[in-house]
Amino acid sequence: MGLELTGRARYLPLFMCGIVAYIGKKEAQPLLLDGLRRLEYRGYDSSGLAILNGSLHVSKKVGRISNLEECLSGAPLSGTIGISHTRWATHGEPNDTNAHPHLDNRKKLALVHNGVVENYQALKRKLVAAGHTFESETDTEILAHLVGSMYDSLPASTPHRLETALKLALKQVQGTYGVAVVHADEPDVLVGARRGSPLVLGIGQDEHFLASDVSAIVAHTQKVVYLKDFDLITLTGNSFTIKSITDKPSEFQISEVDYRTEDAELGSFPHFMLKEIFEQPTSIQNAVRGRLNAEEASAVLGGLNMSPQELREVERIVITACGTALHAGIVGEHIIESLAHIPVEIDFASEFRYRNCPMDRRTLVIVVSQSGETADTLGALREARRRGYRVLGICNNVGSTIARETDGGVYMHAGPEIGVAATKSFTSQVTIFALLGLLLGRMRFLSFTQGSEFIKGLEALPDQITKLLKQADKIRAIADKYKSVKSMLYFGRNVQYGVAMEGALKMKEISYIHAEGYPAAELKHGVIAMIDHHTPSIFIVPNDSLRNKNISTMQEVKARKGPIIAIATEGDEDVAAIADDTIFVPAAHECLLPILAVVPLQLFSYYTAVLLNRDVDKPRNLAKSVTVE
Ligand code: M6R
């Protein structure tokens, strides 16, 4: 976190998709396809590749990567240099023609692109006037033509001609890009560049890779360079140079990736989502490991890069994030306020950057992001830093843009999360908020005894979740009972409100059943009109300070014949007597209960989606990393 603060650009909207490129001595096609499969979570409406072997050979297919593989299985493309892409459609519907790579006017150059060329219409007009014709509806094809025409306009003797052509073209582009380019007249060179869309170089033995994230290449090399905005890279099999599009000198750092490919494989699980739900005992252990100080009954978070004095001086915290990470932030708000008595405000990252949130120099901003690449969160981070505030990050993806641009933070160490529906990242984020609450609390009002008790609670979590997961079959049966409903309501109060929001998001994003989360007492202010015997209410009602009030709200639902599924503390027979179905969770500290209560909700949405035959790991219209504003 906060390792590099260079390359900070004005925030621009970014787009999803995944790039993999290879240059070396091996056959490129299998390496590219394997990389694309690992990046498929970034976008999955079409894919394609181009291999250079004397001339360009291109194959593109709408739909999943398996379609492209099938298409290539009869006629594989041979060659040791190639580029490939998996797409999440922005400009132009998903079809074979709009899939990447795109070619230039002379069909000699191929280019793959993540991002958006904002001035594509103006560039297109110029190119059309110069006689170019286009096949697709994409902005990327215009970029390919632009680089191609730059290349053609340069004398053949120009040193680094393809690199120069790319640089000259990108100087005309407004917008964002991660690009990889090959040209039939430069059979030993692959060039790339980034602005606002991640790109990582993989350094192998007589081979190089370029990819949108490390998961695509770690099977082949662990030595990587995370490119920065405006980096321009030229690769051959055994050399690479990194320059800047801005003509300023560019510095880079070679890192070793700590990533095991088996972590990104399904193993015996049918879906990544289920695998990741079951990984939570381990991911929570990893979030806590080495971060507890029993002697001081506190937490140790060295990556915050803040002295004890600076931590003591924090008077206000603003947490900002999107989706599941925002829900973890809602839980975090309650944890920090409750343990440390510091006022916390939570805001959608997409709203934060456009509103004039008053802050003073004792305000600390915390951004939360599993991927570390979410455009809205990155925009909020940049806006907060532009205003001069210290920004901490809670990220999973090491080396991600958000992790690099924050002043400090805490890594989740949850391992790769591949399922589009976030699961283990939520519980890791909440665990880190618990550690932060403990640390800040022990500097203020939390006693040694309270701190020690809290530590015991944190240490108990992995075993408690392991026990909870044993209820999977029971939860599947409950999912079967309710799978045909049109709508579900989730209720939780205080620290459980974020869990209600998260439970509802999980349900809608993978099952497509309408679901909403509310603070339970809001029921009577309008939501109650939705209650009927076809609309189940899911109550998160552990044995906490608001249990009795929650029970009253449950009674209001029951009185209107609404079915109830309750998440209750083990042994709470009063709750079980009111609910139609009850899932018990172990007793825990109020601030740690969300980490337990969310697990049955994750399983409930998972099994509902499976029973409805949904594509659990790749739900419609979504992508794992939302790099679009
Ligand atoms: O990578 P991030 O944590 O920044 O992602 C934020 C959201 O896009 C993400 O949590 C999204 O809501 C998930 N699909 C939820 O399951």
XYZ file of C-alpha atoms and ligand atoms in Angstrom:
645
model
C 0.000 0.000 0.000
C 1.143 3.438 -0.776
C 4.348 2.121 -2.300
C 4.137 4.272 -5.342
C 2.497 7.582 -5.693
C 3.787 8.359 -9.151
C 1.708 8.082 -12.301
C -1.361 9.568 -10.671
C -3.577 10.799 -13.431
C -6.743 12.814 -13.456
C -9.493 10.275 -12.837
C -11.019 8.994 -16.030
C -13.682 6.391 -16.576
C -12.280 2.950 -17.157
C -13.665 -0.179 -18.713
C -13.534 -3.815 -18.005
C -12.215 -6.711 -20.103
C -9.012 -8.739 -19.927
C -5.813 -8.766 -21.983
C -3.177 -11.491 -22.265
C -0.185 -11.232 -24.621
C 2.849 -13.444 -25.107
C 6.224 -13.282 -26.834
C 8.824 -16.015 -26.494
C 9.778 -19.425 -27.811
C 6.669 -21.435 -26.971
C 3.459 -21.813 -28.938
C 1.429 -18.747 -27.988
C -2.120 -20.053 -28.497
C -2.345 -22.448 -25.522
C -0.726 -19.873 -23.224
C -3.110 -17.159 -24.357
C -6.177 -19.365 -24.004
C -5.114 -20.479 -20.541
C -4.574 -16.842 -19.530
C -7.938 -15.820 -20.972
C -9.694 -18.555 -19.027
C -8.171 -17.156 -15.844
C -9.265 -13.634 -16.778
C -12.730 -14.615 -17.913
C -14.181 -13.195 -14.689
C -13.279 -9.721 -15.984
C -15.720 -9.988 -18.856
C -17.257 -12.832 -20.734
C -19.317 -11.794 -23.716
C -16.760 -12.514 -26.450
C -13.078 -13.252 -26.877
C -10.393 -13.468 -29.512
C -6.718 -13.759 -30.277
C -4.196 -12.844 -32.957
C -1.041 -14.839 -33.576
C 1.833 -13.535 -35.669
C 3.499 -16.107 -37.857
C 4.703 -14.485 -41.071
C 1.328 -12.784 -41.256
C -1.468 -12.165 -38.785
C -3.897 -14.966 -37.947
C -6.984 -13.912 -36.048
C -9.815 -15.827 -34.425
C -12.741 -14.182 -32.571
C -15.925 -15.596 -31.139
C -18.948 -14.250 -29.329
C -19.796 -15.917 -26.003
C -17.616 -17.678 -23.494
C -13.949 -18.536 -24.028
C -14.994 -22.146 -24.521
C -16.565 -21.001 -27.814
C -13.232 -19.602 -28.972
C -11.451 -22.777 -27.858
C -13.922 -24.894 -29.761
C -13.475 -22.772 -32.844
C -9.669 -23.127 -32.631
C -9.658 -26.810 -31.750
C -10.022 -27.892 -35.374
C -7.525 -25.365 -36.742
C -5.052 -24.171 -34.103
C -3.009 -21.064 -34.847
C 0.721 -21.631 -34.673
C 3.264 -18.956 -33.701
C 5.250 -17.727 -30.722
C 3.922 -14.181 -30.455
C 0.311 -13.217 -29.916
C -2.259 -11.032 -28.189
C -5.690 -11.949 -26.827
C -8.715 -10.450 -25.136
C -11.904 -11.274 -23.252
C -14.561 -8.602 -23.592
C -17.291 -6.908 -21.555
C -19.173 -4.921 -24.175
C -19.207 -1.133 -24.060
C -19.171 0.247 -27.626
C -21.105 -2.192 -29.781
C -23.045 -5.308 -28.896
C -21.295 -8.608 -28.192
C -20.699 -10.340 -31.540
C -17.807 -11.852 -33.494
C -17.055 -8.619 -35.347
C -16.939 -6.395 -32.292
C -14.743 -8.877 -30.387
C -11.041 -8.001 -30.088
C -8.385 -8.058 -31.534
C -9.048 -5.350 -34.111
C -6.920 -4.786 -37.181
C -5.667 -1.657 -38.922
C -6.669 -0.615 -42.433
C -3.956 -2.730 -44.071
C -4.725 -5.768 -41.881
C -1.108 -5.839 -40.756
C -1.495 -4.632 -37.196
C -3.603 -6.225 -34.449
C -4.551 -4.521 -31.215
C -6.432 -5.453 -28.043
C -7.721 -2.739 -25.768
C -9.300 -2.236 -22.357
C -10.723 1.205 -21.843
C -12.573 3.784 -23.851
C -11.421 6.159 -26.550
C -13.538 9.168 -25.648
C -12.714 11.135 -28.815
C -13.227 8.156 -31.114
C -15.774 9.964 -33.289
C -13.406 12.829 -34.118
C -10.579 10.368 -34.812
C -12.880 8.239 -36.949
C -13.894 11.220 -39.079
C -10.242 11.980 -39.820
C -9.485 8.366 -40.663
C -12.562 8.010 -42.887
C -11.527 11.173 -44.722
C -8.145 9.524 -45.272
C -9.863 6.502 -46.857
C -10.120 4.089 -43.914
C -13.065 1.718 -43.708
C -14.279 0.089 -40.519
C -15.939 -3.242 -39.836
C -17.004 -3.005 -36.200
C -18.894 -0.558 -34.002
C -16.028 -0.327 -31.524
C -13.788 2.540 -30.480
C -10.950 0.000 -30.374
C -10.944 -0.531 -34.128
C -10.392 3.200 -34.537
C -7.404 2.974 -32.227
C -6.008 0.065 -34.277
C -6.368 2.112 -37.470
C -4.794 5.136 -35.834
C -1.719 3.204 -34.674
C -1.532 1.497 -38.085
C -1.656 4.793 -39.966
C 1.032 6.263 -37.664
C 3.170 3.228 -38.361
C 2.717 3.596 -42.112
C 3.594 7.291 -41.984
C 6.958 6.628 -40.311
C 10.016 5.847 -42.468
C 10.936 2.158 -42.402
C 14.281 3.127 -40.875
C 12.617 4.648 -37.764
C 14.101 3.027 -34.680
C 11.459 1.273 -32.554
C 8.905 2.018 -35.237
C 5.948 0.181 -33.681
C 6.615 1.662 -30.251
C 6.895 5.147 -31.796
C 3.677 4.644 -33.757
C 1.827 3.588 -30.606
C 3.172 6.551 -28.675
C 2.220 9.046 -31.393
C -1.256 7.547 -31.680
C -1.882 7.526 -27.934
C -0.898 11.184 -27.718
C -4.015 11.852 -29.814
C -6.285 9.719 -27.639
C -8.530 11.113 -24.948
C -9.705 8.407 -22.617
C -8.322 5.286 -21.053
C -6.438 2.310 -22.290
C -4.537 -0.812 -21.556
C -3.346 -1.978 -24.975
C -1.201 -4.665 -26.564
C -0.182 -4.475 -30.220
C 1.615 -6.626 -32.782
C 2.478 -5.875 -36.410
C 3.179 -8.311 -39.220
C 6.252 -6.300 -40.304
C 7.756 -6.492 -36.796
C 7.617 -10.221 -36.122
C 9.782 -10.076 -32.971
C 8.189 -7.181 -31.122
C 5.132 -6.722 -28.932
C 4.252 -3.287 -27.588
C 1.791 -2.113 -24.957
C 0.773 0.880 -22.888
C -1.557 1.795 -20.071
C -3.533 4.719 -18.878
C -6.248 4.008 -16.353
C -6.532 0.306 -17.116
C -4.225 -2.136 -15.342
C -1.450 -3.927 -17.171
C 1.248 -6.127 -15.699
C 4.443 -7.389 -17.317
C 5.475 -10.983 -16.577
C 9.202 -11.693 -16.965
C 10.032 -15.286 -17.859
C 13.056 -17.162 -19.182
C 13.365 -15.973 -22.788
C 9.719 -15.003 -22.756
C 7.499 -12.133 -21.673
C 3.825 -11.734 -20.902
C 1.540 -8.756 -20.681
C -1.775 -9.142 -18.878
C -4.560 -7.256 -17.142
C -3.783 -9.024 -13.906
C -1.282 -11.481 -12.545
C -3.692 -14.389 -12.346
C -3.314 -14.825 -16.127
C 0.437 -15.320 -15.977
C 1.534 -16.602 -12.566
C 1.535 -20.179 -13.800
C 4.526 -19.167 -15.959
C 6.352 -16.539 -13.971
C 6.230 -14.871 -10.603
C 8.485 -11.979 -11.579
C 6.328 -9.040 -12.556
C 6.290 -5.300 -13.113
C 3.013 -3.477 -12.421
C 2.922 -0.824 -15.112
C 1.905 2.701 -14.207
C -0.283 5.109 -16.097
C 1.463 6.421 -19.227
C 3.995 3.558 -19.304
C 4.896 2.401 -22.796
C 6.418 -1.059 -22.969
C 8.277 -2.854 -25.729
C 8.886 -6.570 -25.447
C 10.972 -9.073 -27.332
C 11.506 -12.661 -26.200
C 14.522 -11.739 -24.096
C 14.322 -8.011 -23.454
C 11.926 -5.336 -22.325
C 12.018 -1.559 -22.106
C 9.606 0.663 -20.232
C 9.379 4.278 -21.321
C 6.749 6.939 -20.831
C 4.251 8.274 -23.316
C 4.822 11.661 -21.729
C 8.551 11.582 -22.606
C 9.430 11.792 -18.912
C 11.740 9.064 -17.570
C 9.780 6.089 -16.265
C 10.893 4.114 -13.243
C 9.777 0.601 -12.504
C 10.233 -2.038 -9.901
C 10.350 -5.805 -10.403
C 8.212 -7.609 -7.801
C 7.822 -11.258 -6.854
C 4.173 -12.297 -6.835
C 2.940 -14.273 -3.882
C 0.212 -16.197 -5.648
C -0.411 -19.903 -5.960
C -2.201 -20.912 -9.150
C -4.056 -23.667 -7.316
C -5.747 -20.916 -5.282
C -7.427 -19.818 -8.486
C -8.609 -23.297 -9.442
C -11.879 -24.977 -8.592
C -10.487 -28.173 -7.104
C -13.402 -30.366 -6.066
C -15.920 -27.502 -5.868
C -18.571 -27.015 -8.571
C -18.280 -23.212 -8.419
C -15.736 -20.639 -7.298
C -18.383 -18.977 -5.185
C -18.889 -22.111 -3.092
C -15.150 -22.690 -2.882
C -14.643 -19.127 -1.678
C -17.438 -19.401 0.891
C -15.746 -22.504 2.258
C -12.345 -20.786 2.269
C -13.491 -18.254 4.848
C -12.043 -19.974 7.924
C -8.638 -19.686 6.223
C -9.088 -16.230 4.722
C -10.090 -14.829 8.107
C -7.107 -16.494 9.714
C -4.925 -14.853 7.066
C -6.475 -11.442 7.731
C -5.718 -11.765 11.438
C -2.340 -13.528 11.285
C 0.476 -11.517 12.858
C -1.842 -8.605 13.560
C -2.794 -9.279 17.172
C -0.814 -8.157 20.184
C -2.086 -10.089 23.199
C 0.267 -8.300 25.583
C -1.273 -4.960 24.794
C -4.700 -6.391 23.992
C -4.513 -4.525 20.713
C -3.878 -4.910 17.000
C -0.707 -4.342 14.998
C -1.270 -2.744 11.589
C 2.122 -1.556 10.415
C 0.974 -0.911 6.849
C -1.123 2.061 7.961
C 2.082 4.112 7.865
C 0.761 6.210 10.755
C 2.455 6.878 14.070
C 0.513 6.217 17.316
C 0.314 9.984 17.707
C -1.253 10.395 14.257
C -3.715 7.594 14.975
C -4.689 9.242 18.237
C -5.333 12.513 16.448
C -7.929 11.067 14.050
C -11.220 12.779 14.837
C -13.384 11.585 11.982
C -13.341 8.752 9.470
C -14.974 8.609 6.048
C -15.312 5.143 4.542
C -16.012 4.911 0.853
C -16.407 1.889 -1.454
C -18.858 0.135 -3.801
C -21.088 -2.916 -3.652
C -20.031 -5.569 -1.191
C -17.028 -3.519 -0.071
C -19.436 -0.694 0.794
C -21.502 -3.107 2.867
C -18.349 -4.146 4.715
C -17.794 -0.425 5.269
C -21.301 -0.053 6.740
C -20.420 -2.788 9.218
C -17.026 -1.112 9.764
C -18.737 2.176 10.593
C -20.578 0.519 13.475
C -17.506 -1.359 14.662
C -15.261 1.725 14.790
C -17.915 3.917 16.381
C -18.684 1.272 18.941
C -15.082 0.346 19.846
C -13.278 3.653 19.326
C -16.061 6.269 19.586
C -14.763 8.017 16.466
C -17.537 9.428 14.253
C -17.613 7.523 10.978
C -19.383 8.410 7.802
C -19.961 5.983 4.970
C -20.481 6.988 1.374
C -20.844 5.362 -2.010
C -17.530 5.993 -3.765
C -19.449 7.080 -6.859
C -21.176 9.803 -4.814
C -18.266 10.828 -2.639
C -16.191 12.189 -5.488
C -18.986 14.400 -6.757
C -20.162 15.848 -3.484
C -18.495 18.402 -1.371
C -18.012 16.264 1.715
C -16.659 18.655 4.359
C -13.533 17.260 5.903
C -10.806 18.690 8.062
C -7.211 17.711 8.498
C -8.078 15.226 11.247
C -10.355 13.302 8.904
C -9.067 9.958 7.738
C -10.471 8.473 4.531
C -10.624 4.686 4.124
C -11.289 3.131 0.725
C -12.230 -0.534 0.543
C -11.817 -2.646 -2.577
C -11.196 -6.326 -3.168
C -9.846 -5.805 -6.675
C -8.165 -2.488 -5.994
C -9.208 -1.458 -9.499
C -12.845 -0.341 -9.098
C -13.158 2.909 -11.043
C -15.598 4.618 -8.673
C -13.456 3.808 -5.641
C -10.303 4.901 -7.419
C -12.029 8.159 -8.353
C -12.980 8.771 -4.713
C -9.449 7.965 -3.570
C -7.938 10.397 -6.048
C -10.412 13.115 -5.142
C -9.696 12.710 -1.418
C -5.941 12.799 -2.001
C -6.283 15.773 -4.317
C -7.949 17.595 -1.438
C -4.979 16.724 0.729
C -6.439 14.005 2.951
C -4.696 10.919 4.127
C -6.286 7.886 2.506
C -5.910 4.333 3.729
C -6.893 1.293 1.687
C -8.277 -2.112 2.535
C -7.465 -4.174 -0.560
C -6.982 -7.772 -1.542
C -5.178 -7.417 -4.825
C -1.519 -6.723 -4.079
C -0.011 -4.174 -6.442
C -3.420 -2.956 -7.627
C -3.873 0.699 -8.507
C -5.799 1.512 -5.333
C -3.249 -0.311 -3.178
C -0.450 1.677 -4.792
C -2.087 5.070 -4.626
C -3.185 5.026 -0.984
C -0.976 6.459 1.761
C -1.100 3.189 3.639
C -3.516 0.434 4.491
C -4.115 -3.202 5.208
C -3.998 -6.067 2.771
C -6.684 -8.687 3.135
C -4.520 -11.682 2.104
C -7.740 -13.529 1.181
C -6.222 -15.144 -1.926
C -7.799 -14.755 -5.356
C -11.555 -14.227 -5.405
C -12.776 -15.422 -8.787
C -16.549 -15.746 -8.306
C -18.193 -12.518 -9.424
C -20.233 -12.514 -6.220
C -17.914 -11.327 -3.465
C -17.940 -13.601 -0.413
C -14.666 -14.138 1.397
C -13.602 -10.580 0.621
C -16.576 -9.296 2.660
C -15.673 -11.268 5.767
C -11.989 -10.338 5.414
C -12.864 -6.653 5.056
C -15.057 -6.766 8.159
C -12.289 -8.606 10.023
C -9.871 -5.809 9.113
C -12.354 -3.204 10.334
C -12.516 -5.191 13.567
C -8.718 -5.009 13.861
C -8.775 -1.295 13.118
C -11.575 -0.749 15.649
C -9.547 -2.641 18.228
C -6.401 -0.621 17.536
C -8.173 2.750 17.601
C -10.337 1.663 20.530
C -7.346 0.663 22.668
C -5.909 4.156 22.085
C -9.116 5.628 23.456
C -11.821 4.023 25.553
C -11.437 0.268 25.251
C -10.037 -1.324 28.397
C -7.369 -4.024 28.448
C -9.973 -6.603 29.443
C -12.332 -5.565 26.660
C -9.450 -5.684 24.169
C -8.431 -9.167 25.350
C -11.997 -10.443 25.088
C -12.241 -9.030 21.588
C -9.014 -10.760 20.567
C -10.402 -14.063 21.843
C -13.494 -13.442 19.735
C -11.402 -12.794 16.628
C -9.362 -15.932 17.201
C -12.497 -18.034 17.575
C -13.954 -16.985 14.206
C -12.307 -19.585 11.901
C -13.594 -22.520 13.978
C -17.013 -20.932 14.341
C -17.302 -20.543 10.563
C -16.138 -24.108 9.995
C -18.982 -25.225 12.242
C -21.465 -22.957 10.486
C -20.548 -24.359 7.091
C -21.727 -27.773 8.262
C -25.269 -26.440 7.905
C -24.890 -26.197 4.124
C -27.376 -29.002 3.417
C -29.989 -27.486 5.692
C -29.554 -24.107 3.978
C -29.886 -25.759 0.587
C -33.219 -27.224 1.696
C -34.408 -23.753 2.787
C -33.298 -22.351 -0.574
C -35.303 -25.054 -2.316
C -38.399 -24.037 -0.388
C -38.187 -20.357 -1.377
C -36.478 -20.487 -4.773
C -39.610 -19.593 -6.747
C -40.476 -16.353 -4.980
C -40.338 -13.049 -6.845
C -39.001 -10.902 -4.045
C -37.217 -11.138 -0.698
C -36.651 -8.628 2.088
C -33.615 -8.639 4.367
C -33.685 -6.963 7.771
C -30.915 -6.220 10.249
C -30.214 -3.424 12.706
C -27.114 -1.482 13.657
C -24.054 -3.574 12.878
C -26.297 -6.151 11.149
C -27.744 -3.628 8.723
C -24.699 -3.992 6.445
C -25.237 -7.766 6.550
C -28.875 -7.337 5.475
C -27.706 -5.192 2.556
C -25.061 -7.738 1.641
C -27.465 -10.679 1.876
C -29.881 -8.932 -0.469
C -27.142 -8.020 -2.952
C -25.901 -11.629 -3.027
C -29.425 -12.864 -3.709
C -30.198 -10.489 -6.557
C -26.868 -10.611 -8.335
C -26.684 -14.360 -8.749
C -30.305 -15.567 -8.601
C -31.953 -12.494 -10.239
C -34.638 -12.566 -7.538
C -35.518 -9.066 -6.402
C -34.170 -8.464 -2.910
C -33.751 -5.405 -0.673
C -31.992 -4.859 2.623
C -33.325 -2.520 5.312
C -32.710 -1.560 8.914
C -35.464 -3.655 10.491
C -37.426 -0.788 12.036
C -37.855 0.800 8.600
C -40.405 -1.918 7.881
C -43.280 0.105 9.239
C -42.331 3.178 7.186
C -43.390 1.736 3.872
C -41.743 -1.623 3.220
C -44.510 -3.397 5.124
C -46.738 -2.896 2.091
C -44.647 -5.540 0.351
C -45.383 -8.233 2.933
C -47.623 -11.089 1.851
C -47.424 -14.846 2.070
C -45.279 -15.025 -1.095
C -42.598 -12.608 0.106
C -40.113 -14.027 2.601
C -38.370 -11.759 5.102
C -34.899 -12.718 6.212
C -34.215 -11.402 9.702
C -30.708 -11.182 11.091
C -31.622 -11.392 14.716
C -28.704 -12.575 16.836
C -28.717 -12.258 20.575
C -27.501 -8.671 20.600
C -28.711 -5.451 22.181
C -31.562 -5.085 19.685
C -32.803 -8.672 19.700
C -36.097 -7.888 21.428
C -36.861 -5.008 19.110
C -36.132 -7.268 16.147
C -38.526 -9.846 17.548
C -41.279 -7.212 17.647
C -40.647 -6.421 13.986
C -40.775 -10.109 13.158
C -44.177 -10.269 14.843
C -45.394 -7.454 12.595
C -44.395 -9.521 9.577
C -45.975 -12.674 10.973
C -49.210 -10.818 11.654
C -49.381 -10.160 7.905
C -48.652 -13.777 6.973
C -45.148 -13.070 5.715
C -42.818 -16.101 5.840
C -39.699 -15.534 7.968
C -36.227 -16.986 7.761
C -34.241 -16.057 10.859
C -30.508 -15.977 11.444
C -30.401 -16.385 15.210
C -27.949 -17.187 17.973
C -27.618 -20.875 18.814
C -30.243 -21.874 21.350
C -32.562 -18.912 20.771
C -35.797 -20.876 20.725
C -37.964 -17.747 21.052
C -36.824 -16.558 17.658
C -37.119 -20.058 16.205
C -40.716 -20.245 17.462
C -41.705 -17.177 15.441
C -39.696 -17.910 12.285
C -40.682 -20.448 9.655
C -37.059 -21.450 9.214
C -34.118 -20.680 11.480
C -30.410 -20.912 10.855
C -28.363 -20.737 14.042
C -25.024 -18.978 14.318
C -22.616 -19.235 17.278
C -22.646 -16.531 19.947
C -19.954 -13.878 19.484
C -19.032 -10.273 20.281
C -21.656 -7.987 18.754
C -19.084 -6.413 16.424
C -17.935 -9.813 15.148
C -21.403 -11.284 14.623
C -21.693 -9.922 11.046
C -18.777 -12.147 10.029
C -20.800 -15.158 11.151
C -24.276 -13.999 10.153
C -23.343 -13.360 6.539
C -22.144 -16.913 5.879
C -25.612 -18.559 5.847
C -26.852 -15.726 3.631
C -24.047 -16.383 1.151
C -24.977 -20.074 1.097
C -28.681 -19.273 0.825
C -28.161 -17.141 -2.292
C -25.680 -19.640 -3.720
C -28.074 -22.585 -3.435
C -31.030 -20.537 -4.663
C -29.060 -19.615 -7.784
C -27.882 -23.203 -8.328
C -31.433 -24.518 -7.970
C -32.601 -21.941 -10.496
C -29.860 -23.026 -12.883
C -28.175 -19.649 -12.885
C -24.595 -19.135 -13.970
C -23.394 -18.617 -10.403
C -19.810 -17.556 -11.045
C -20.604 -15.397 -14.051
C -24.016 -13.823 -13.546
C -25.548 -11.946 -16.440
C -24.457 -8.376 -17.174
C -21.775 -8.375 -14.484
C -18.012 -8.507 -14.354
C -15.796 -9.074 -11.342
C -13.848 -5.896 -11.577
C -16.017 -2.887 -12.385
C -13.558 -0.530 -13.995
C -16.280 1.646 -15.502
C -17.649 4.765 -13.906
O -13.290 -4.967 -6.192
P -14.220 -4.160 -5.340
O -14.293 -4.668 -3.948
O -13.890 -2.699 -5.367
O -15.623 -4.339 -5.991
C -16.736 -3.600 -5.552
C -18.024 -4.124 -6.141
O -18.024 -3.997 -7.525
C -18.247 -5.594 -5.790
O -18.237 -5.786 -4.423
C -19.596 -6.069 -6.372
O -20.637 -5.412 -5.737
C -19.708 -7.591 -6.212
N -20.161 -8.193 -7.426
C -20.664 -7.975 -5.160
O -20.769 -9.353 -5.025
